[in-house]
Tab-separated table of C-alpha atoms in Angstrom:
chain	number	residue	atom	x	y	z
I	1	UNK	CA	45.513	-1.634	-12.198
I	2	UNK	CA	44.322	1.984	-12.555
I	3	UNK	CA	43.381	5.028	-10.833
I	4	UNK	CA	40.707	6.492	-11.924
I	5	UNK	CA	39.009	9.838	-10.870
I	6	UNK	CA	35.819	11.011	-11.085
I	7	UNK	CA	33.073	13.498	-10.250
I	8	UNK	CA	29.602	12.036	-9.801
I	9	UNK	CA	26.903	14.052	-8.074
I	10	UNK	CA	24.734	11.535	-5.449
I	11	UNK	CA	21.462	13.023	-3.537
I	12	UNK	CA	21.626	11.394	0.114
I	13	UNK	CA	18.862	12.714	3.099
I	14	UNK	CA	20.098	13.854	6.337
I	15	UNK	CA	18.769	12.329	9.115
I	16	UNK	CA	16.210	14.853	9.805
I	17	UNK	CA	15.104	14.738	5.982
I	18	UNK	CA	14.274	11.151	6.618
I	19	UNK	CA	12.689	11.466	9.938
I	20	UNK	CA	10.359	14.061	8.674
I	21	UNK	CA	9.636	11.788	5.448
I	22	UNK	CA	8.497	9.070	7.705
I	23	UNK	CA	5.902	11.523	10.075
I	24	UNK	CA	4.720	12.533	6.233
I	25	UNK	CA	3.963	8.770	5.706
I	26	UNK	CA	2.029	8.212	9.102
I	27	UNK	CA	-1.639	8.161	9.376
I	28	UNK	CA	-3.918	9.539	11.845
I	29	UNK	CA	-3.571	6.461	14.066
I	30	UNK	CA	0.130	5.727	13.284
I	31	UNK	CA	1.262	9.829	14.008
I	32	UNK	CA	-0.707	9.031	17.297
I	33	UNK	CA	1.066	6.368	18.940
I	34	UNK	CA	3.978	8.638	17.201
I	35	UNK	CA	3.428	11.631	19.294
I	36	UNK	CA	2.797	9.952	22.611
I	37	UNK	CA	5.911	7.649	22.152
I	38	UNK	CA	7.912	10.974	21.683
I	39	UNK	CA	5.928	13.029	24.492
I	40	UNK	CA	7.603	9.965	26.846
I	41	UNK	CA	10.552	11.054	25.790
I	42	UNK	CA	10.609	14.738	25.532
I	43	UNK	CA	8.949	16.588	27.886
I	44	UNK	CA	9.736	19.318	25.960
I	45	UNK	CA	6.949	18.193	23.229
I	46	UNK	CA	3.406	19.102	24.676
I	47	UNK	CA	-0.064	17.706	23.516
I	48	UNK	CA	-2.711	18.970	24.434
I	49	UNK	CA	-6.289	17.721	24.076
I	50	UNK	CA	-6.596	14.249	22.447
I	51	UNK	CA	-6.643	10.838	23.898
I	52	UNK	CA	-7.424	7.309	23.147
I	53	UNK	CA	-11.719	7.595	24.268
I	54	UNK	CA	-11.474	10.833	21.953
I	55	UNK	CA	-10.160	8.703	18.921
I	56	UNK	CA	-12.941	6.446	18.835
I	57	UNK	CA	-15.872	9.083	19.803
I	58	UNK	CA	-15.119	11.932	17.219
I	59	UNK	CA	-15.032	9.560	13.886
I	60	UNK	CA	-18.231	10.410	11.973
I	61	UNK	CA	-17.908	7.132	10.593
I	62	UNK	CA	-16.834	3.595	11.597
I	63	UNK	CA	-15.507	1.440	8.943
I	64	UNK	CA	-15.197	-2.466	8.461
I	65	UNK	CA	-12.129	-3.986	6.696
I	66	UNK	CA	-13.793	-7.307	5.996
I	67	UNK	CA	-14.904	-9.710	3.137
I	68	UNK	CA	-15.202	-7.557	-0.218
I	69	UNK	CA	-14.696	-4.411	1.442
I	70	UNK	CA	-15.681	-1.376	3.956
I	71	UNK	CA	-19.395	-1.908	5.811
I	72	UNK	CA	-20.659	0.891	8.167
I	73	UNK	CA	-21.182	-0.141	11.293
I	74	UNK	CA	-24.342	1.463	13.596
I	75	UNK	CA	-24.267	1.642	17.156
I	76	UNK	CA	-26.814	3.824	19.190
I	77	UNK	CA	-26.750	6.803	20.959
I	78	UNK	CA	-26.440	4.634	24.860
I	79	UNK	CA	-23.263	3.206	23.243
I	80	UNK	CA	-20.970	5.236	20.856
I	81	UNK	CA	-18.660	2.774	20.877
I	82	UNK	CA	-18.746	-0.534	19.416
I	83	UNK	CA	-16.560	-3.247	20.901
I	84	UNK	CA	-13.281	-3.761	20.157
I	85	UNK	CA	-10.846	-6.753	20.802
I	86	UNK	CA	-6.841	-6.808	20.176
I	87	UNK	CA	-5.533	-8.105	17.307
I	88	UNK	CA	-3.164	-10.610	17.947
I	89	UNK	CA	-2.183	-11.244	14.160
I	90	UNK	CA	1.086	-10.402	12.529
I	91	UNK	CA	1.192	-8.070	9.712
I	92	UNK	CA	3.749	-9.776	6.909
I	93	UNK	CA	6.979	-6.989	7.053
I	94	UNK	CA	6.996	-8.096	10.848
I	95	UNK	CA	7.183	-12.031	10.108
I	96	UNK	CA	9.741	-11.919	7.581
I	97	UNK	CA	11.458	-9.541	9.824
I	98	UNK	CA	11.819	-11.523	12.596
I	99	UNK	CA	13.530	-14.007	10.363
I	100	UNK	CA	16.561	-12.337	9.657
I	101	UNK	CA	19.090	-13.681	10.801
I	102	UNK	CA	21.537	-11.279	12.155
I	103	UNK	CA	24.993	-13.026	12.120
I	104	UNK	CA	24.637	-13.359	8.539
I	105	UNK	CA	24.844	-9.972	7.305
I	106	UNK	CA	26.447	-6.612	8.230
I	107	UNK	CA	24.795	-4.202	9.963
I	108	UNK	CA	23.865	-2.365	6.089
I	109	UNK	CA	22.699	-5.824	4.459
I	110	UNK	CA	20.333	-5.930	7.148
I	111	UNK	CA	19.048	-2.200	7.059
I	112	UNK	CA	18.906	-2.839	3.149
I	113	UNK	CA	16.572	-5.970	4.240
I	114	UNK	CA	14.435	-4.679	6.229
I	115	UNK	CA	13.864	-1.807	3.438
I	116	UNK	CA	12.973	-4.317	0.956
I	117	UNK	CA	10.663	-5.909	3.460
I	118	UNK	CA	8.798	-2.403	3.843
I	119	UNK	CA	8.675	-2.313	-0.384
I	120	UNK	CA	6.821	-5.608	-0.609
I	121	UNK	CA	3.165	-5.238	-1.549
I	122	UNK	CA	0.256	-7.076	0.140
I	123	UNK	CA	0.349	-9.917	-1.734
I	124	UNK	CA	4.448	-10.327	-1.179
I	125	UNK	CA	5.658	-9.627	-4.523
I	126	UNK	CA	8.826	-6.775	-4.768
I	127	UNK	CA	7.031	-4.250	-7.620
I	128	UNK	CA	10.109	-2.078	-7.661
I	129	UNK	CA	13.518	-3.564	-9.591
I	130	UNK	CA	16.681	-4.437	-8.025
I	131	UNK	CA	18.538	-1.271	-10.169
I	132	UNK	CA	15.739	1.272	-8.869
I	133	UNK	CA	16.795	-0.143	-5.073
I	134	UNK	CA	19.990	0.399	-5.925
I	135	UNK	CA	19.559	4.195	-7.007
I	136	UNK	CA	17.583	4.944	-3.690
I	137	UNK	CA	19.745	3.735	-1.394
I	138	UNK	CA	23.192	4.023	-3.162
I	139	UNK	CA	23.833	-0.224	-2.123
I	140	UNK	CA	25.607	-1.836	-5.227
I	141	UNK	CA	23.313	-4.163	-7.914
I	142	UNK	CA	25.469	-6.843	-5.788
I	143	UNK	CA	24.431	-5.758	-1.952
I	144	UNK	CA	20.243	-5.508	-3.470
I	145	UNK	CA	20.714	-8.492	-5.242
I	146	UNK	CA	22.051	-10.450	-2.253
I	147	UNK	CA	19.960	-9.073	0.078
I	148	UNK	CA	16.908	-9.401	-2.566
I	149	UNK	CA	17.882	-13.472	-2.026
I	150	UNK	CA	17.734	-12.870	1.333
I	151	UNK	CA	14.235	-12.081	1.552
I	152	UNK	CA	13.095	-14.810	-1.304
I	153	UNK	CA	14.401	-17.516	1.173
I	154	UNK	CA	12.384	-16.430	3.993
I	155	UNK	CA	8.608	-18.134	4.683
I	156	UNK	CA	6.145	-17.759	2.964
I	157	UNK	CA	8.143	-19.276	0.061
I	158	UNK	CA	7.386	-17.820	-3.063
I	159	UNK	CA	7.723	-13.892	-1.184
I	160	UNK	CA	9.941	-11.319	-2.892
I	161	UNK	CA	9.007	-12.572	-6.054
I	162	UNK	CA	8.686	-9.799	-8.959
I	163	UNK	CA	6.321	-11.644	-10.960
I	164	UNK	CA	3.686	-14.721	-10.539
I	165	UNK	CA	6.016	-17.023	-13.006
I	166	UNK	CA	9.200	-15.852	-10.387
I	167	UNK	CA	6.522	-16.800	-7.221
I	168	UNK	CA	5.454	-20.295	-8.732
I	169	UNK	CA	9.221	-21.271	-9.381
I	170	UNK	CA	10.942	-19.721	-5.933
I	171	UNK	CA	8.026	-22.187	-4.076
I	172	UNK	CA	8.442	-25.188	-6.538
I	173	UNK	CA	12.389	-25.120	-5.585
I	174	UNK	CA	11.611	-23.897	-1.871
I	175	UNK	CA	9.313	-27.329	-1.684
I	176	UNK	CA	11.576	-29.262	-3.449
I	177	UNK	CA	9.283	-30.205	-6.411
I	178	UNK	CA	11.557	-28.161	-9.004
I	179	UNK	CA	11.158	-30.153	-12.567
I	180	UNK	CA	12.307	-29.196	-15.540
I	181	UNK	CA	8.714	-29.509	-16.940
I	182	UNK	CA	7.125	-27.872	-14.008
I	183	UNK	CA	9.169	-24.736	-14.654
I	184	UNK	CA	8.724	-24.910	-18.595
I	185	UNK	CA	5.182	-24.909	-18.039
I	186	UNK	CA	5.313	-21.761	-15.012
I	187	UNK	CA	7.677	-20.202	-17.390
I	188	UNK	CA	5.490	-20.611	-20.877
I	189	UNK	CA	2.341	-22.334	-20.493
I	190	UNK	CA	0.414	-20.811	-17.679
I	191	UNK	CA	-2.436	-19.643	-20.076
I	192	UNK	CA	-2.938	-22.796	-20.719
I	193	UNK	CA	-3.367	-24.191	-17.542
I	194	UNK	CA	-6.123	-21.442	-16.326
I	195	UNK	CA	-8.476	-22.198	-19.667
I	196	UNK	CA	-8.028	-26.079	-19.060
I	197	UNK	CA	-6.077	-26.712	-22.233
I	198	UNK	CA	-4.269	-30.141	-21.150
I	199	UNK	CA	-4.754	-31.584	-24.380
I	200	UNK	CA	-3.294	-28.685	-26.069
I	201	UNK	CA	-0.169	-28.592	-23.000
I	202	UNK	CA	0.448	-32.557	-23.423
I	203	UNK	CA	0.991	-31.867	-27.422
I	204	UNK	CA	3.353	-29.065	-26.710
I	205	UNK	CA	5.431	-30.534	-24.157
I	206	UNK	CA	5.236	-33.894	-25.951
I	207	UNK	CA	4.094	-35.532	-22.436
I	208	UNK	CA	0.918	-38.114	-22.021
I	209	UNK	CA	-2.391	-36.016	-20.636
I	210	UNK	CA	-2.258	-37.935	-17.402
I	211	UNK	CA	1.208	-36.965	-17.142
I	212	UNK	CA	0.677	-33.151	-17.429
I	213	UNK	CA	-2.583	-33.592	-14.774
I	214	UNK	CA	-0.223	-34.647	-12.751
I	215	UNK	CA	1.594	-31.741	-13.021
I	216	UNK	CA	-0.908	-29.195	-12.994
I	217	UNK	CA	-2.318	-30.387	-9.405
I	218	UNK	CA	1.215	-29.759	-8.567
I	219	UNK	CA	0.876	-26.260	-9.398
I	220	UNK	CA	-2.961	-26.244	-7.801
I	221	UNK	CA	-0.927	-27.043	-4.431
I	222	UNK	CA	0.944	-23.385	-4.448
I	223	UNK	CA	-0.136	-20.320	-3.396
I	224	UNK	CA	-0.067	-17.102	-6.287
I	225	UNK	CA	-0.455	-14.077	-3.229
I	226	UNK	CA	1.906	-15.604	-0.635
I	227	UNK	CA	1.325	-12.413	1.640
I	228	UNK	CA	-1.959	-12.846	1.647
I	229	UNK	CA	-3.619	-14.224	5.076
I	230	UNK	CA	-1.215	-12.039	6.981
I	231	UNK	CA	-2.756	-9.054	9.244
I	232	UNK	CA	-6.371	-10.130	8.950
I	233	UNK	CA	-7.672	-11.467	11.780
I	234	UNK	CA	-10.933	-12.893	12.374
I	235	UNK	CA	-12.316	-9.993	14.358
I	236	UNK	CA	-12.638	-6.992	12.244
I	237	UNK	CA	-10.310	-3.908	12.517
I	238	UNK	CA	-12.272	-0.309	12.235
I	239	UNK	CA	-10.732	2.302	9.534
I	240	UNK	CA	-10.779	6.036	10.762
I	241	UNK	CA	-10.657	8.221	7.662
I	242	UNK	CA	-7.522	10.566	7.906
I	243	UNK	CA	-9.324	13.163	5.934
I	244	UNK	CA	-13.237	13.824	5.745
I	245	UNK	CA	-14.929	15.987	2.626
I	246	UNK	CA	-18.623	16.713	3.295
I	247	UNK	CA	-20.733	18.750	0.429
I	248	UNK	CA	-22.136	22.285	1.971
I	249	UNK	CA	-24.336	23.459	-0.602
I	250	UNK	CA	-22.597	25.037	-3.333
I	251	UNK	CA	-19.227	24.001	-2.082
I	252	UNK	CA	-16.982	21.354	-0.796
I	253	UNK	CA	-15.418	21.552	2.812
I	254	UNK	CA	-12.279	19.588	3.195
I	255	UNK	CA	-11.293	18.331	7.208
I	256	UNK	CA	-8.366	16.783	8.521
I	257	UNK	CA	-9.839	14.329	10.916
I	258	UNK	CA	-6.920	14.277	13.544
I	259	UNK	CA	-8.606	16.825	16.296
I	260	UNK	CA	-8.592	13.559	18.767
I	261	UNK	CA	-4.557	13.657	18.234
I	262	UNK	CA	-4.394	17.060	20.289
I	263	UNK	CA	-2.312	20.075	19.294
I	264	UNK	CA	1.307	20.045	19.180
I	265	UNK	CA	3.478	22.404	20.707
I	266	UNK	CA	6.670	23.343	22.955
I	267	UNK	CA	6.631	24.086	26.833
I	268	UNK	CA	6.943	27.052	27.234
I	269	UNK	CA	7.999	26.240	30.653
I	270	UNK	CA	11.419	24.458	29.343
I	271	UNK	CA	12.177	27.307	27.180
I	272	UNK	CA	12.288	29.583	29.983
I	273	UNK	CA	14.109	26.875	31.789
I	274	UNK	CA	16.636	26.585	29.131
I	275	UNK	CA	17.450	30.317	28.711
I	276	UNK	CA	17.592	31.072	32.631
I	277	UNK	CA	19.673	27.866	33.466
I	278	UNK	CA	22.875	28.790	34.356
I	279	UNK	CA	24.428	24.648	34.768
I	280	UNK	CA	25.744	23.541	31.214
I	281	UNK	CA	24.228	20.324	31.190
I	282	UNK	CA	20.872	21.289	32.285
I	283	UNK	CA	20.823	23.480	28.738
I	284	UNK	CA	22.358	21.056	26.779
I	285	UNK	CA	20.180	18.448	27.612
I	286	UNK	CA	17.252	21.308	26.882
I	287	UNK	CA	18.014	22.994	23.634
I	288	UNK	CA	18.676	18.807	22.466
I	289	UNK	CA	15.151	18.487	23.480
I	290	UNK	CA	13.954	21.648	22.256
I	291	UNK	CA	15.539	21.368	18.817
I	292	UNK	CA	13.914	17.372	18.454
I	293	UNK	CA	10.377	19.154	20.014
I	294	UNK	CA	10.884	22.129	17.364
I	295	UNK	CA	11.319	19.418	14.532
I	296	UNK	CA	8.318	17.424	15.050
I	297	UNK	CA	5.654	20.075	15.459
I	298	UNK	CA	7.696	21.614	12.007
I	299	UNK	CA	6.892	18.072	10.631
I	300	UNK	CA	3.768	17.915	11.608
I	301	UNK	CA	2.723	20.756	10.165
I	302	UNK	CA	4.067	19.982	7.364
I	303	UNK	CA	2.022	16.988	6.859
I	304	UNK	CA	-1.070	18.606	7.998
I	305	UNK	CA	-0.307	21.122	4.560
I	306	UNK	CA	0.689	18.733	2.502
I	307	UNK	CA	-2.598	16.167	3.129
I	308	UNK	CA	-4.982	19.348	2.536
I	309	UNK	CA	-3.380	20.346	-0.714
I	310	UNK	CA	-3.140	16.782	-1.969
I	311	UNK	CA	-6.894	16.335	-1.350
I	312	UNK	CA	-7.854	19.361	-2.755
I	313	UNK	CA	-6.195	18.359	-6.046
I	314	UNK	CA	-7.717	14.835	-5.529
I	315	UNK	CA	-11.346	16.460	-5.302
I	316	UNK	CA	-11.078	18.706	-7.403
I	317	UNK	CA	-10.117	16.311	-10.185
I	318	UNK	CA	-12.732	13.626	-9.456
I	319	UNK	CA	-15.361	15.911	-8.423
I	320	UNK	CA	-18.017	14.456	-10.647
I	321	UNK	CA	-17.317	11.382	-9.004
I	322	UNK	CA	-17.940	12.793	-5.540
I	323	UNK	CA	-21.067	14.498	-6.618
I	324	UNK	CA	-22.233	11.188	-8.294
I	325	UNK	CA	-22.499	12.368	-11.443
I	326	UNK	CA	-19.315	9.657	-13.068
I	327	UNK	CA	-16.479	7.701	-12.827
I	328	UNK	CA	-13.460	8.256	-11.664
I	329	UNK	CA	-11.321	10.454	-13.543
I	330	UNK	CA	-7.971	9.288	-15.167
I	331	UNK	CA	-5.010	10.487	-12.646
I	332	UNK	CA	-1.929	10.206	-11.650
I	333	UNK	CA	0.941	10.815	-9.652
I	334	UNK	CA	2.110	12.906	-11.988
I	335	UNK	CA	-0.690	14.975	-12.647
I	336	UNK	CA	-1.031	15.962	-8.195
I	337	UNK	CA	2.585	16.621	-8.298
I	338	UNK	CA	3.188	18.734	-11.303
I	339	UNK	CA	-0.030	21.306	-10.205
I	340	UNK	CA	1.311	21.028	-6.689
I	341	UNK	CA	5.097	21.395	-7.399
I	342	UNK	CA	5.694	18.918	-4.938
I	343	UNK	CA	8.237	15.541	-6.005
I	344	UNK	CA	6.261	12.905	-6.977
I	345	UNK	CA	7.543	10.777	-4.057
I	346	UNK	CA	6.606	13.092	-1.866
I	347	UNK	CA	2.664	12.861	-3.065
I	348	UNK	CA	3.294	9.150	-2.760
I	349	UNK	CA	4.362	9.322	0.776
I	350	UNK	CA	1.775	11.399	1.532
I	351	UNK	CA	-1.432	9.067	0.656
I	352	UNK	CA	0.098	5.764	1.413
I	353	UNK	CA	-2.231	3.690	3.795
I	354	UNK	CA	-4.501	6.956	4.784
I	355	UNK	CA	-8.354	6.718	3.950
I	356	UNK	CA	-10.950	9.624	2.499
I	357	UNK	CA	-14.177	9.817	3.793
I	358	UNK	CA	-16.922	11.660	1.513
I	359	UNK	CA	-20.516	10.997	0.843
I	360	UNK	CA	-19.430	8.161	-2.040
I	361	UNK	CA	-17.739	6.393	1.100
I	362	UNK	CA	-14.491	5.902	2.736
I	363	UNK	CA	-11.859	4.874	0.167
I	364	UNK	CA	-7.938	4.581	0.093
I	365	UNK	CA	-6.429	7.782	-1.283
I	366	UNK	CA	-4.629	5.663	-3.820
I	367	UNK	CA	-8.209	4.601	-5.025
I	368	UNK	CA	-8.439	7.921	-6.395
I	369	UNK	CA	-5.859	7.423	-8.771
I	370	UNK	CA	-6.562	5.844	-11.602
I	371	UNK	CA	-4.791	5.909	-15.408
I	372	UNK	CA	-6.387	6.438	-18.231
I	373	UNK	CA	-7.785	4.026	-20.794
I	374	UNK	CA	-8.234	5.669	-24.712
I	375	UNK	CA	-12.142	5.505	-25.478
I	376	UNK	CA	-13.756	7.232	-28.337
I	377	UNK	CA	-11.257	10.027	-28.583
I	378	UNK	CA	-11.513	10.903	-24.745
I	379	UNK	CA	-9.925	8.780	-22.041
I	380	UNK	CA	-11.608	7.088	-19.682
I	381	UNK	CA	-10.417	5.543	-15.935
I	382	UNK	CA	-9.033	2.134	-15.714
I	383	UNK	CA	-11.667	2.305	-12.609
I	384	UNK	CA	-14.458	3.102	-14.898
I	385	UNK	CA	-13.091	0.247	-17.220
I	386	UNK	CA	-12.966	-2.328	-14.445
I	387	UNK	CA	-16.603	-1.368	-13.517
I	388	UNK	CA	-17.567	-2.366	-16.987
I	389	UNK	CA	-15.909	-5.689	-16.807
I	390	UNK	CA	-17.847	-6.092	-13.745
I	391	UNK	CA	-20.920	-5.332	-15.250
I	392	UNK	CA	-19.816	-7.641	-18.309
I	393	UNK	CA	-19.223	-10.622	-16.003
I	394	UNK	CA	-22.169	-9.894	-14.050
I	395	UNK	CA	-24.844	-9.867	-17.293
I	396	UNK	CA	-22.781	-13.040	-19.147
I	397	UNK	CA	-24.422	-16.409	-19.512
I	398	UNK	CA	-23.240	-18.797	-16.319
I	399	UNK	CA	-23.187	-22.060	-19.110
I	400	UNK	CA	-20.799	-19.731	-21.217
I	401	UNK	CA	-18.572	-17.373	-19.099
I	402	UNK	CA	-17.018	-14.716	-21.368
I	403	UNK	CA	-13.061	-15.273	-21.868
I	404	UNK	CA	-10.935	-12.344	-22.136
I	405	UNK	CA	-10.657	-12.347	-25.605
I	406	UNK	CA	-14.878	-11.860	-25.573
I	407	UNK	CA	-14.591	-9.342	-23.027
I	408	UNK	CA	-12.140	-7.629	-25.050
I	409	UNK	CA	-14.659	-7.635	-27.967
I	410	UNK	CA	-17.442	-6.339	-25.715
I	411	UNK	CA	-15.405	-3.376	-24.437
I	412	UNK	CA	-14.403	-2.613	-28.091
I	413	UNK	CA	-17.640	-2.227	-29.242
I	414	UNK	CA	-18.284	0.283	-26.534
I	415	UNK	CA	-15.635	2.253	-27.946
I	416	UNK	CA	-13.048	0.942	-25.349
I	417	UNK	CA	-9.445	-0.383	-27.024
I	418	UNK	CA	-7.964	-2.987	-24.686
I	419	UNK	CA	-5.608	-5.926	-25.054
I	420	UNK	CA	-6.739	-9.148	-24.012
I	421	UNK	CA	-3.444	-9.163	-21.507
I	422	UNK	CA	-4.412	-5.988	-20.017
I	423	UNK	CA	-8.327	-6.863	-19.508
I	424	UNK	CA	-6.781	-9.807	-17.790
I	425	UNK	CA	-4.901	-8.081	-15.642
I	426	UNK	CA	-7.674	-5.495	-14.969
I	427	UNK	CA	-9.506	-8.961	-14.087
I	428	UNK	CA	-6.936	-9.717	-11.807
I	429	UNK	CA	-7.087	-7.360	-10.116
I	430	UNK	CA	-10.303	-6.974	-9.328
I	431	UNK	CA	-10.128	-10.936	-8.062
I	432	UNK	CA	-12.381	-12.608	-10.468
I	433	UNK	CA	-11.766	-15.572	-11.914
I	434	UNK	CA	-11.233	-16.540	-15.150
I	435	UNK	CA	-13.542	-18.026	-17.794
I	436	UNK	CA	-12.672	-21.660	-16.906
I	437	UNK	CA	-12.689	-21.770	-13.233
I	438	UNK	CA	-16.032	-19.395	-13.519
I	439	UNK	CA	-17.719	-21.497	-15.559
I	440	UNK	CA	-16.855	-24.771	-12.964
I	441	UNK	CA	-17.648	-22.815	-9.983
I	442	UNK	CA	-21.240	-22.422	-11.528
């Protein structure tokens, strides 16, 4: 055995760092039950002005999160508000959370959990690798991996997957219906099961057809978005935009919409308390709340600055999209934070989950960001791409659904390069089905 020494230079936030990373993060709604949570605590903190019946009557515009998409809802003037009832669903981070089980793990493993939980997207899969975990929170490839297992044997099976073929197989095993066909054909031969090629599967894997329909109603029995179903409940939930942008003539007005929050401040009151006090715990206690008071409004200003310049970028770079004279512009991360100086995490942070309201409608900041496709010498949106796949699908003939090979072809001669792979997963994403199941469902 050896000593070794070295000198290795590791970036680590303080406390406060993370704290105000997390108010950055926070939408209108969220920094709301934020502040009066705090206020609670801290009489120090003051708000003033805002309240719950202030929310709901200063949004412009009341937004549905149901079936395809947002739907405006009308009410008239005798009632501004339209009902509301309490959502008693879970959202998916808190149902995996509440499966941890605690004597299992140190206290770290299970902070390293739960921040794995947060990373998962909608649909459940982990879109960020084990070594980038690793890097942000300085846990050995050992601790993520563990902890990554952790998570992939929680319910829904199939969650923390990084891929659909990892999804398939963690269910088939979790169900106890691993094969070692079953996984040669999640592993290789999923094309071939969307486009209905049994025939073509049965001489590959040398196995009789019925065989292989055997197998691929095995595969019809598990679920591809194992998130999915979580946090929608049957009664709709309303979307307030965090940031309105209405068009005044020959120019744009940007708005934070968080005037029902209130202002935040310190008493003044408990600063003069805390410099005339003469008792030492009486100012202790006081410049501890003071300092925490001093912190958020900091904070929250902060955000407040960082929201308005992050929108202005956002409009100004899809601006003939907001006039309605295009598509969406190509852009990026990247692009906001180089212009803006800002990390690129930090941009990140700063439009997760928070909505934009303009006369196109109310959208998801991360909407607005879109990369760029290579079309005709000038690049194009993959939004404006997916719109013409739409449009494709839409006009094809029902008896002969286009496969992605055809759209493919139809998008090249528009002067639009794509892989069949990627207008798959353009199609994907967009939830269409494929050719096959198109053609069946017609």
């Amino acid at each position: 055995m050896d000593l070794l020494q070295e000198i290795s230079q590791k970036q680590t936030l303080s406390l406060l760092q993370t704290q105000s990373l997390k108010i950055l993060m926070m939408n209108n709604s969220e920094l709301y039950d934020f502040l009066q949570r705090e206020q609670m605590e801290n009489p120090v903190l003051e708000l003033e002005g805002g309240s719950e019946e202030e929310k709901i009557r200063s949004v412009g515009d009341w937004f549905c999160r149901q079936g395809h998409g947002p739907e405006s809802i009308e009410w008239d003037d005798e009632e501004r508000e339209p009902a509301r009832k309490e959502d008693q669903t879970i959202s998916l981070q808190e149902s995996l959370k509440s499966q941890i089980r605690l004597r299992m793990y140190t206290k770290r493993e299970i902070q390293l959990i739960q921040y794995i939980i947060d990373l998962l997207d909608e649909d459940g899969y982990l879109t960020v690798s084990a070594d980038e975990i690793s890097s942000l929170t300085n846990c050995s490839p050992d601790q993520v991996r563990k902890c990554i297992d952790a998570v992939q044997g929680m319910e829904p099976a199939g969650v923390g997957a990084g891929s659909l073929c990892e999804c398939l197989l963690l269910q088939l095993e979790a169900k106890g219906l691993w094969d070692r066909n079953l996984a040669s054909i999640v592993e290789n031969h999923l094309p071939e099961v969307a486009y209905g090629h049994y025939h073509k599967l049965a001489r590959q894997l040398s196995l009789p057809i019925k065989e292989v329909k055997e197998y691929v109603a095995v595969l019809h029995t598990l679920n591809p978005r194992p998130g999915s179903g979580f946090g929608c409940p049957e009664n709709p939930a309303y979307i307030i935009p965090d940031v309105l942008i209405d068009r005044q003539e020959d120019s744009w007005e940007i708005t934070l919409n968080d005037r029902w929050i209130g202002s935040v401040g310190v008493s003044r009151m408990y600063e003069a308390l805390y410099h005339h006090s003469k008792d030492p715990g009486t100012t202790e206690y006081l410049k501890e709340k003071i300092r925490r008071a001093q912190f958020i409004v900091k904070s929250v200003e902060q955000r407040r600055n960082t929201l308005l310049r992050v929108t202005r970028v956002v409009l100004d770079r899809q601006k003939e999209y907001f006039e309605g004279r295009g598509p969406l512009a190509p852009l990026n991360l990247s692009m906001v934070s180089s212009e803006l100086k800002l990390h690129e995490s930090t941009v990140s942070r700063a439009i997760r989950e928070k909505y934009l309201q303009s006369p196109a409608g109310t959208r998801l900041f991360k909407d607005f960001f879109s990369a760029g496709v290579a079309s005709c010498g000038e690049t194009m949106s993959s939004h404006a791409v997916k719109e013409m796949i739409v449009r494709l699908i839409r006009e094809e003939d029902a008896a002969r659904p286009l496969s992605d090979s055809a759209l493919a072809e139809k998008l090249k001669g528009s002067g639009v390069n794509l892989s069949r792979r990627t207008v798959a997963k353009y199609r994907d994403e967009l939830k269409i089905k494929n050719a096959f199941e198109r053609r069946s469902l017609k």
